[in-house]
mmCIF file of C-alpha atoms in Angstrom:
data_model
loop_
_atom_site.group_PDB
_atom_site.id
_atom_site.type_symbol
_atom_site.label_atom_id
_atom_site.label_comp_id
_atom_site.label_asym_id
_atom_site.label_seq_id
_atom_site.Cartn_x
_atom_site.Cartn_y
_atom_site.Cartn_z
ATOM 1 C CA MET A 1 0.080 -0.310 -0.143
ATOM 2 C CA ALA A 2 1.044 3.866 -0.848
ATOM 3 C CA ASP A 3 2.455 6.277 2.063
ATOM 4 C CA HIS A 4 0.063 8.893 -0.207
ATOM 5 C CA ASP A 5 -1.846 9.215 -2.359
ATOM 6 C CA VAL A 6 -0.169 12.171 -4.031
ATOM 7 C CA ALA A 7 3.168 13.065 -3.664
ATOM 8 C CA ILE A 8 4.271 16.561 -4.725
ATOM 9 C CA VAL A 9 7.386 16.934 -5.617
ATOM 10 C CA GLY A 10 8.823 20.388 -5.462
ATOM 11 C CA GLY A 11 7.838 23.095 -2.863
ATOM 12 C CA GLY A 12 8.029 26.078 -4.927
ATOM 13 C CA ILE A 13 4.313 27.869 -5.410
ATOM 14 C CA ALA A 14 3.371 25.279 -8.290
ATOM 15 C CA GLY A 15 4.030 22.384 -5.515
ATOM 16 C CA LEU A 16 2.585 24.306 -3.084
ATOM 17 C CA SER A 17 -0.394 25.007 -4.427
ATOM 18 C CA ALA A 18 -1.125 21.598 -5.761
ATOM 19 C CA ALA A 19 -0.951 19.760 -2.371
ATOM 20 C CA LEU A 20 -3.031 22.632 -0.764
ATOM 21 C CA VAL A 21 -5.207 22.049 -3.671
ATOM 22 C CA ALA A 22 -4.865 18.035 -3.279
ATOM 23 C CA ARG A 23 -5.872 18.627 0.498
ATOM 24 C CA GLN A 24 -8.933 20.025 -0.404
ATOM 25 C CA ILE A 25 -10.192 17.572 -2.166
ATOM 26 C CA GLY A 26 -9.239 14.644 0.467
ATOM 27 C CA LEU A 27 -5.858 13.448 -0.449
ATOM 28 C CA SER A 28 -3.218 12.473 1.389
ATOM 29 C CA ALA A 29 -0.033 14.416 0.412
ATOM 30 C CA ILE A 30 3.644 15.068 1.213
ATOM 31 C CA VAL A 31 5.725 17.669 -0.460
ATOM 32 C CA ILE A 32 9.339 16.555 -0.791
ATOM 33 C CA ASP A 33 11.237 19.354 -1.324
ATOM 34 C CA PRO A 34 14.874 20.473 -0.247
ATOM 35 C CA LEU A 35 14.098 24.041 0.861
ATOM 36 C CA LEU A 36 10.693 25.106 2.653
ATOM 37 C CA GLY A 37 9.525 28.666 2.102
ATOM 38 C CA GLY A 38 7.973 28.471 -1.313
ATOM 39 C CA GLY A 39 11.166 27.766 -3.815
ATOM 40 C CA GLN A 40 12.319 30.840 -5.709
ATOM 41 C CA LEU A 41 9.495 32.696 -4.296
ATOM 42 C CA VAL A 42 11.858 33.796 -1.745
ATOM 43 C CA ASN A 43 14.235 35.348 -4.361
ATOM 44 C CA ILE A 44 11.626 37.080 -6.010
ATOM 45 C CA ASP A 45 12.583 40.978 -4.220
ATOM 46 C CA ARG A 46 9.276 42.381 -5.940
ATOM 47 C CA ILE A 47 5.445 40.667 -7.035
ATOM 48 C CA ASP A 48 3.477 42.880 -8.981
ATOM 49 C CA ASN A 49 1.682 40.730 -11.396
ATOM 50 C CA TYR A 50 -0.137 38.069 -8.797
ATOM 51 C CA PRO A 51 -4.193 39.400 -8.857
ATOM 52 C CA GLY A 52 -5.584 40.646 -5.375
ATOM 53 C CA LEU A 53 -1.492 40.636 -3.608
ATOM 54 C CA GLY A 54 -0.559 44.016 -4.432
ATOM 55 C CA ALA A 55 3.619 44.382 -4.373
ATOM 56 C CA VAL A 56 4.913 42.249 -2.029
ATOM 57 C CA LYS A 57 7.933 40.559 -1.605
ATOM 58 C CA GLY A 58 8.965 36.726 -2.087
ATOM 59 C CA PHE A 59 10.702 35.591 0.573
ATOM 60 C CA GLU A 60 6.491 36.995 2.614
ATOM 61 C CA VAL A 61 4.493 34.796 0.411
ATOM 62 C CA GLY A 62 6.580 31.752 -0.073
ATOM 63 C CA PRO A 63 6.764 31.106 3.690
ATOM 64 C CA GLN A 64 2.604 32.328 4.017
ATOM 65 C CA LEU A 65 1.723 29.804 1.663
ATOM 66 C CA ALA A 66 3.865 26.712 2.671
ATOM 67 C CA GLY A 67 2.867 27.234 5.926
ATOM 68 C CA GLN A 68 -1.335 27.287 4.865
ATOM 69 C CA VAL A 69 -0.326 23.781 3.547
ATOM 70 C CA MET A 70 1.420 22.769 6.683
ATOM 71 C CA GLU A 71 -2.056 23.288 8.088
ATOM 72 C CA SER A 72 -4.235 22.222 5.749
ATOM 73 C CA GLY A 73 -2.403 18.919 7.040
ATOM 74 C CA ALA A 74 0.021 17.528 4.378
ATOM 75 C CA ALA A 75 2.869 15.931 5.222
ATOM 76 C CA PHE A 76 6.790 17.813 4.055
ATOM 77 C CA ASP A 77 9.682 15.287 3.487
ATOM 78 C CA ILE A 78 12.937 17.910 3.386
ATOM 79 C CA THR A 79 15.060 16.344 0.607
ATOM 80 C CA THR A 80 15.422 16.044 -2.906
ATOM 81 C CA VAL A 81 13.853 13.063 -5.310
ATOM 82 C CA THR A 82 17.070 11.310 -6.953
ATOM 83 C CA GLY A 83 14.340 8.641 -9.117
ATOM 84 C CA ILE A 84 11.047 7.915 -9.525
ATOM 85 C CA SER A 85 9.611 4.514 -10.742
ATOM 86 C CA ARG A 86 7.091 2.268 -10.784
ATOM 87 C CA GLU A 87 5.993 -0.655 -8.867
ATOM 88 C CA THR A 88 1.996 -2.789 -9.404
ATOM 89 C CA ASP A 89 0.067 -0.406 -6.958
ATOM 90 C CA ALA A 90 2.660 2.562 -6.988
ATOM 91 C CA PHE A 91 5.121 5.348 -7.949
ATOM 92 C CA VAL A 92 8.833 4.871 -5.795
ATOM 93 C CA LEU A 93 10.582 8.084 -5.135
ATOM 94 C CA ALA A 94 14.166 7.750 -4.518
ATOM 95 C CA LEU A 95 15.263 10.175 -1.824
ATOM 96 C CA ASP A 96 19.151 11.664 -1.674
ATOM 97 C CA ARG A 97 19.263 11.030 2.328
ATOM 98 C CA GLY A 98 18.263 7.257 1.533
ATOM 99 C CA GLY A 99 15.453 5.664 1.535
ATOM 100 C CA THR A 100 11.576 6.315 -0.288
ATOM 101 C CA VAL A 101 8.512 6.713 -0.355
ATOM 102 C CA THR A 102 5.771 5.954 -2.411
ATOM 103 C CA ALA A 103 2.802 7.436 -3.740
ATOM 104 C CA ARG A 104 -0.706 6.119 -5.947
ATOM 105 C CA ALA A 105 0.264 9.747 -8.260
ATOM 106 C CA VAL A 106 2.846 12.932 -8.273
ATOM 107 C CA ILE A 107 2.787 15.794 -9.101
ATOM 108 C CA VAL A 108 6.451 17.056 -10.502
ATOM 109 C CA ALA A 109 6.332 20.822 -10.009
ATOM 110 C CA VAL A 110 10.428 21.150 -9.591
ATOM 111 C CA GLY A 111 10.808 24.460 -11.054
ATOM 112 C CA SER A 112 14.456 25.724 -12.730
ATOM 113 C CA GLN A 113 17.863 26.561 -11.453
ATOM 114 C CA VAL A 114 19.708 29.508 -13.015
ATOM 115 C CA ARG A 115 21.225 28.213 -15.910
ATOM 116 C CA PHE A 116 25.479 29.300 -16.190
ATOM 117 C CA ALA A 117 26.244 31.430 -18.327
ATOM 118 C CA GLY A 118 29.707 29.285 -18.683
ATOM 119 C CA LEU A 119 31.714 32.936 -19.213
ATOM 120 C CA PRO A 120 35.591 33.235 -19.078
ATOM 121 C CA GLY A 121 36.034 33.857 -15.771
ATOM 122 C CA GLU A 122 32.240 32.804 -14.685
ATOM 123 C CA GLU A 123 33.481 29.744 -12.216
ATOM 124 C CA GLU A 124 36.523 31.517 -11.387
ATOM 125 C CA TYR A 125 34.441 34.771 -9.486
ATOM 126 C CA ARG A 126 31.419 32.420 -8.680
ATOM 127 C CA GLY A 127 30.354 33.736 -5.224
ATOM 128 C CA ARG A 128 33.811 36.756 -5.534
ATOM 129 C CA GLY A 129 31.917 38.880 -7.265
ATOM 130 C CA VAL A 130 30.201 36.626 -9.805
ATOM 131 C CA SER A 131 26.456 36.181 -8.949
ATOM 132 C CA TYR A 132 22.693 35.192 -10.050
ATOM 133 C CA CYS A 133 19.790 36.320 -7.436
ATOM 134 C CA ALA A 134 19.919 40.786 -6.398
ATOM 135 C CA VAL A 135 18.151 39.825 -3.342
ATOM 136 C CA CYS A 136 20.669 37.551 -1.976
ATOM 137 C CA ASP A 137 23.868 39.395 -2.865
ATOM 138 C CA GLY A 138 22.849 42.838 -3.501
ATOM 139 C CA PRO A 139 23.473 44.181 0.203
ATOM 140 C CA PHE A 140 27.325 43.329 -1.094
ATOM 141 C CA PHE A 141 27.424 45.864 -3.079
ATOM 142 C CA ALA A 142 25.961 48.638 -1.771
ATOM 143 C CA GLY A 143 27.348 52.054 -2.931
ATOM 144 C CA LYS A 144 29.928 49.962 -5.666
ATOM 145 C CA SER A 145 28.801 49.774 -9.533
ATOM 146 C CA VAL A 146 27.047 46.695 -10.734
ATOM 147 C CA VAL A 147 26.569 44.922 -14.233
ATOM 148 C CA VAL A 148 23.100 43.214 -15.333
ATOM 149 C CA ALA A 149 23.551 40.465 -18.270
ATOM 150 C CA GLY A 150 20.351 39.939 -20.104
ATOM 151 C CA GLY A 151 17.088 41.210 -21.413
ATOM 152 C CA GLY A 152 14.926 39.319 -19.473
ATOM 153 C CA ASP A 153 12.174 40.035 -16.846
ATOM 154 C CA SER A 154 14.402 38.706 -14.278
ATOM 155 C CA ALA A 155 18.026 40.934 -15.108
ATOM 156 C CA ALA A 156 14.914 44.201 -15.387
ATOM 157 C CA ASP A 157 13.493 43.230 -12.136
ATOM 158 C CA GLU A 158 16.789 42.156 -10.490
ATOM 159 C CA ALA A 159 18.700 45.790 -12.559
ATOM 160 C CA VAL A 160 15.790 48.350 -10.075
ATOM 161 C CA HIS A 161 16.646 46.045 -7.263
ATOM 162 C CA LEU A 162 20.243 46.655 -7.499
ATOM 163 C CA ALA A 163 19.997 49.877 -7.971
ATOM 164 C CA THR A 164 18.611 50.702 -5.029
ATOM 165 C CA LEU A 165 21.530 49.719 -3.314
ATOM 166 C CA ALA A 166 24.835 49.751 -5.699
ATOM 167 C CA GLU A 167 25.837 53.672 -7.168
ATOM 168 C CA ARG A 168 25.349 52.259 -10.694
ATOM 169 C CA VAL A 169 24.305 49.171 -12.478
ATOM 170 C CA VAL A 170 24.892 48.996 -16.205
ATOM 171 C CA LEU A 171 22.450 46.304 -17.893
ATOM 172 C CA VAL A 172 23.623 45.002 -20.938
ATOM 173 C CA HIS A 173 21.816 43.207 -23.825
ATOM 174 C CA PRO A 174 21.304 42.598 -27.122
ATOM 175 C CA GLY A 175 19.519 44.231 -29.628
ATOM 176 C CA THR A 176 17.767 47.707 -29.162
ATOM 177 C CA GLU A 177 15.077 46.200 -26.925
ATOM 178 C CA MET A 178 14.704 44.213 -23.603
ATOM 179 C CA HIS A 179 12.523 41.374 -24.155
ATOM 180 C CA ALA A 180 11.115 41.646 -20.972
ATOM 181 C CA MET A 181 7.729 42.968 -19.656
ATOM 182 C CA ALA A 182 6.152 46.183 -20.233
ATOM 183 C CA LEU A 183 6.705 47.272 -16.893
ATOM 184 C CA GLY A 184 9.320 45.900 -16.255
ATOM 185 C CA ARG A 185 11.299 47.812 -18.765
ATOM 186 C CA GLU A 186 9.405 50.997 -17.757
ATOM 187 C CA ARG A 187 10.865 50.487 -14.565
ATOM 188 C CA VAL A 188 14.212 50.184 -15.847
ATOM 189 C CA ALA A 189 13.954 53.426 -17.725
ATOM 190 C CA ALA A 190 12.541 55.574 -14.623
ATOM 191 C CA THR A 191 15.501 54.393 -12.811
ATOM 192 C CA ALA A 192 17.930 56.701 -12.792
ATOM 193 C CA ASN A 193 21.243 54.941 -12.590
ATOM 194 C CA VAL A 194 20.506 52.447 -14.287
ATOM 195 C CA GLN A 195 22.425 52.480 -17.773
ATOM 196 C CA ARG A 196 21.376 50.401 -20.188
ATOM 197 C CA VAL A 197 24.387 49.135 -22.980
ATOM 198 C CA VAL A 198 22.744 48.148 -26.002
ATOM 199 C CA GLY A 199 23.509 45.588 -28.869
ATOM 200 C CA ALA A 200 25.798 43.622 -26.436
ATOM 201 C CA ARG A 201 27.025 40.874 -24.257
ATOM 202 C CA VAL A 202 29.119 40.392 -21.707
ATOM 203 C CA ALA A 203 31.883 37.399 -22.896
ATOM 204 C CA ALA A 204 33.910 37.679 -20.278
ATOM 205 C CA ILE A 205 34.277 38.109 -16.238
ATOM 206 C CA LEU A 206 37.665 39.783 -15.411
ATOM 207 C CA GLY A 207 39.285 39.556 -12.078
ATOM 208 C CA GLY A 208 42.037 39.802 -9.670
ATOM 209 C CA ALA A 209 42.795 38.241 -6.240
ATOM 210 C CA ALA A 210 40.077 40.296 -4.315
ATOM 211 C CA GLY A 211 37.258 39.138 -6.848
ATOM 212 C CA VAL A 212 35.722 40.877 -9.685
ATOM 213 C CA THR A 213 37.268 43.464 -11.108
ATOM 214 C CA GLY A 214 34.837 44.364 -14.298
ATOM 215 C CA ALA A 215 33.477 42.397 -17.612
ATOM 216 C CA ARG A 216 34.582 42.608 -21.294
ATOM 217 C CA ILE A 217 31.745 43.683 -23.525
ATOM 218 C CA GLN A 218 31.222 42.508 -26.731
ATOM 219 C CA GLU A 219 28.926 44.621 -29.570
ATOM 220 C CA GLU A 220 27.280 43.173 -32.129
ATOM 221 C CA SER A 221 29.727 43.910 -34.425
ATOM 222 C CA GLY A 222 32.120 42.110 -32.774
ATOM 223 C CA ALA A 223 34.619 45.083 -30.973
ATOM 224 C CA GLU A 224 35.293 44.582 -27.590
ATOM 225 C CA HIS A 225 35.709 46.895 -24.704
ATOM 226 C CA ASP A 226 35.919 46.392 -20.854
ATOM 227 C CA LEU A 227 34.241 48.197 -18.432
ATOM 228 C CA PRO A 228 35.380 48.118 -14.365
ATOM 229 C CA ALA A 229 32.641 47.133 -11.921
ATOM 230 C CA ASP A 230 32.897 45.425 -8.398
ATOM 231 C CA GLY A 231 30.480 42.417 -9.315
ATOM 232 C CA VAL A 232 28.546 40.788 -12.622
ATOM 233 C CA PHE A 233 25.207 39.789 -12.096
ATOM 234 C CA LEU A 234 24.311 37.000 -14.782
ATOM 235 C CA TYR A 235 20.502 36.115 -16.253
ATOM 236 C CA THR A 236 20.750 33.843 -19.218
ATOM 237 C CA GLY A 237 17.967 31.722 -18.672
ATOM 238 C CA LEU A 238 16.620 28.741 -16.781
ATOM 239 C CA GLN A 239 17.461 25.212 -16.642
ATOM 240 C CA PRO A 240 14.790 23.069 -15.632
ATOM 241 C CA ASN A 241 15.492 21.170 -12.341
ATOM 242 C CA THR A 242 14.697 17.466 -14.565
ATOM 243 C CA ALA A 243 17.279 15.684 -15.148
ATOM 244 C CA PHE A 244 16.462 12.919 -12.536
ATOM 245 C CA LEU A 245 13.463 12.647 -14.351
ATOM 246 C CA ARG A 246 15.320 11.937 -18.246
ATOM 247 C CA GLY A 247 14.256 8.538 -19.802
ATOM 248 C CA VAL A 248 11.184 8.002 -17.325
ATOM 249 C CA VAL A 249 9.370 10.345 -18.987
ATOM 250 C CA ALA A 250 9.521 12.708 -22.128
ATOM 251 C CA MET A 251 10.728 15.910 -22.237
ATOM 252 C CA ASP A 252 12.176 18.176 -24.727
ATOM 253 C CA ASP A 253 16.206 18.895 -25.153
ATOM 254 C CA ASN A 254 16.248 21.794 -22.502
ATOM 255 C CA GLY A 255 14.303 19.057 -20.261
ATOM 256 C CA HIS A 256 10.811 20.825 -20.122
ATOM 257 C CA LEU A 257 8.290 17.645 -19.808
ATOM 258 C CA ALA A 258 5.731 17.724 -22.537
ATOM 259 C CA ALA A 259 2.052 17.099 -20.789
ATOM 260 C CA ASN A 260 -1.444 16.733 -22.224
ATOM 261 C CA HIS A 261 -4.407 18.648 -20.961
ATOM 262 C CA ALA A 262 -4.918 17.289 -18.153
ATOM 263 C CA LEU A 263 -0.668 18.249 -17.125
ATOM 264 C CA GLU A 264 -0.050 14.257 -17.613
ATOM 265 C CA THR A 265 2.561 12.619 -18.418
ATOM 266 C CA ASP A 266 3.595 10.237 -20.866
ATOM 267 C CA VAL A 267 3.807 7.851 -18.394
ATOM 268 C CA PRO A 268 -0.263 7.790 -16.728
ATOM 269 C CA GLY A 269 -0.019 8.690 -13.255
ATOM 270 C CA ILE A 270 2.726 11.515 -13.379
ATOM 271 C CA PHE A 271 1.615 14.562 -13.736
ATOM 272 C CA ALA A 272 3.867 18.367 -14.441
ATOM 273 C CA ALA A 273 2.877 21.504 -12.968
ATOM 274 C CA GLY A 274 4.860 25.061 -13.346
ATOM 275 C CA ASP A 275 7.480 26.504 -15.414
ATOM 276 C CA ILE A 276 8.794 22.797 -16.018
ATOM 277 C CA ARG A 277 6.257 22.089 -18.251
ATOM 278 C CA GLN A 278 6.200 22.763 -21.596
ATOM 279 C CA GLY A 279 3.948 25.633 -23.316
ATOM 280 C CA SER A 280 3.956 26.601 -19.952
ATOM 281 C CA ALA A 281 3.288 30.940 -19.291
ATOM 282 C CA ARG A 282 6.490 31.290 -16.753
ATOM 283 C CA LEU A 283 4.462 33.394 -14.254
ATOM 284 C CA LEU A 284 3.803 33.129 -10.805
ATOM 285 C CA ILE A 285 0.516 32.885 -11.211
ATOM 286 C CA ALA A 286 -0.123 30.144 -14.086
ATOM 287 C CA ALA A 287 2.891 28.026 -12.227
ATOM 288 C CA ALA A 288 -0.439 28.226 -9.414
ATOM 289 C CA GLY A 289 -3.070 27.458 -11.857
ATOM 290 C CA ASP A 290 -0.636 24.590 -13.408
ATOM 291 C CA GLY A 291 -0.762 22.798 -9.160
ATOM 292 C CA ALA A 292 -4.271 22.770 -8.318
ATOM 293 C CA SER A 293 -5.104 22.012 -11.946
ATOM 294 C CA ALA A 294 -2.482 19.305 -11.489
ATOM 295 C CA ALA A 295 -4.425 18.227 -8.562
ATOM 296 C CA VAL A 296 -7.783 18.097 -9.065
ATOM 297 C CA HIS A 297 -6.908 15.531 -12.250
ATOM 298 C CA ALA A 298 -4.654 13.389 -10.619
ATOM 299 C CA ALA A 299 -7.642 12.895 -7.868
ATOM 300 C CA ALA A 300 -9.986 12.262 -11.396
ATOM 301 C CA TRP A 301 -7.336 9.845 -12.478
ATOM 302 C CA LEU A 302 -6.777 8.337 -9.174
ATOM 303 C CA ARG A 303 -11.625 8.255 -8.566
ATOM 304 C CA ARG A 304 -11.441 6.586 -12.861
ATOM 305 C CA GLY A 305 -9.470 3.529 -11.376
ATOM 306 C CA ARG A 306 -6.140 4.617 -12.489
ATOM 307 C CA PRO A 307 -7.248 4.048 -16.531
ATOM 308 C CA GLY A 308 -3.680 3.265 -18.165
ATOM 309 C CA ASP A 309 -2.006 0.761 -16.188
#
């Protein structure tokens, strides 16, 4: 007999939403995640696009949602799932601390992590001036000069946050326009100490014994110049945390899981929620909706007697 009706792998907004709805439906549920408090939510300085919340900080919303899920009666296991296999009447989730958890259905909502850019000097100066999180590391650069690489929503939001701490923020991105949403672009334009370098990219991290000293900027023409800076924040995309599922469920080359309209993968009983799913809008509200929908569809699948087994 399985330990739980449903196991939710991931403790971000998608996973916590799935657990909350699963408990409201009446399923026994466990959330498995190495950290409590909402996953990547804790690294978001300002949330503006979640209806009803207004402008709030991610590290406020994440723990509040986690607490609500705990109160609902869901179980938590603070560890990482390293693999999923199938037995006759349950899925078996292997854990990195040893042991297993079994469940009749699984919702995968592991989210994504920052994709390393692979730049010269990036690994050498990681933690010594190279960062991927302004909320985490911004205070170290108070009154200093930093470079932000990227033109998407994360780069825009982090540049504006860093501008409240650093004396000067240089935002480097390809093309003449950022591909961030309009709100992010407007905030960047309205922030006096954020300077944009357009049609360019960070080609290398420069540094010395004390850490980062600047960034090598390469223009689209190929011309290069060095820009002095105390820190470099890289936002070059996200990598789904789905490597442990390769060979288990269908995914694309980038690691995004294929799922149907019911959020079910090609393995009956395994559902995908959040930005790891192909076609996800990659917004907090979409992740929450995915989690809720996955829980509803998982419950329906269980009620139907697990068709497709």
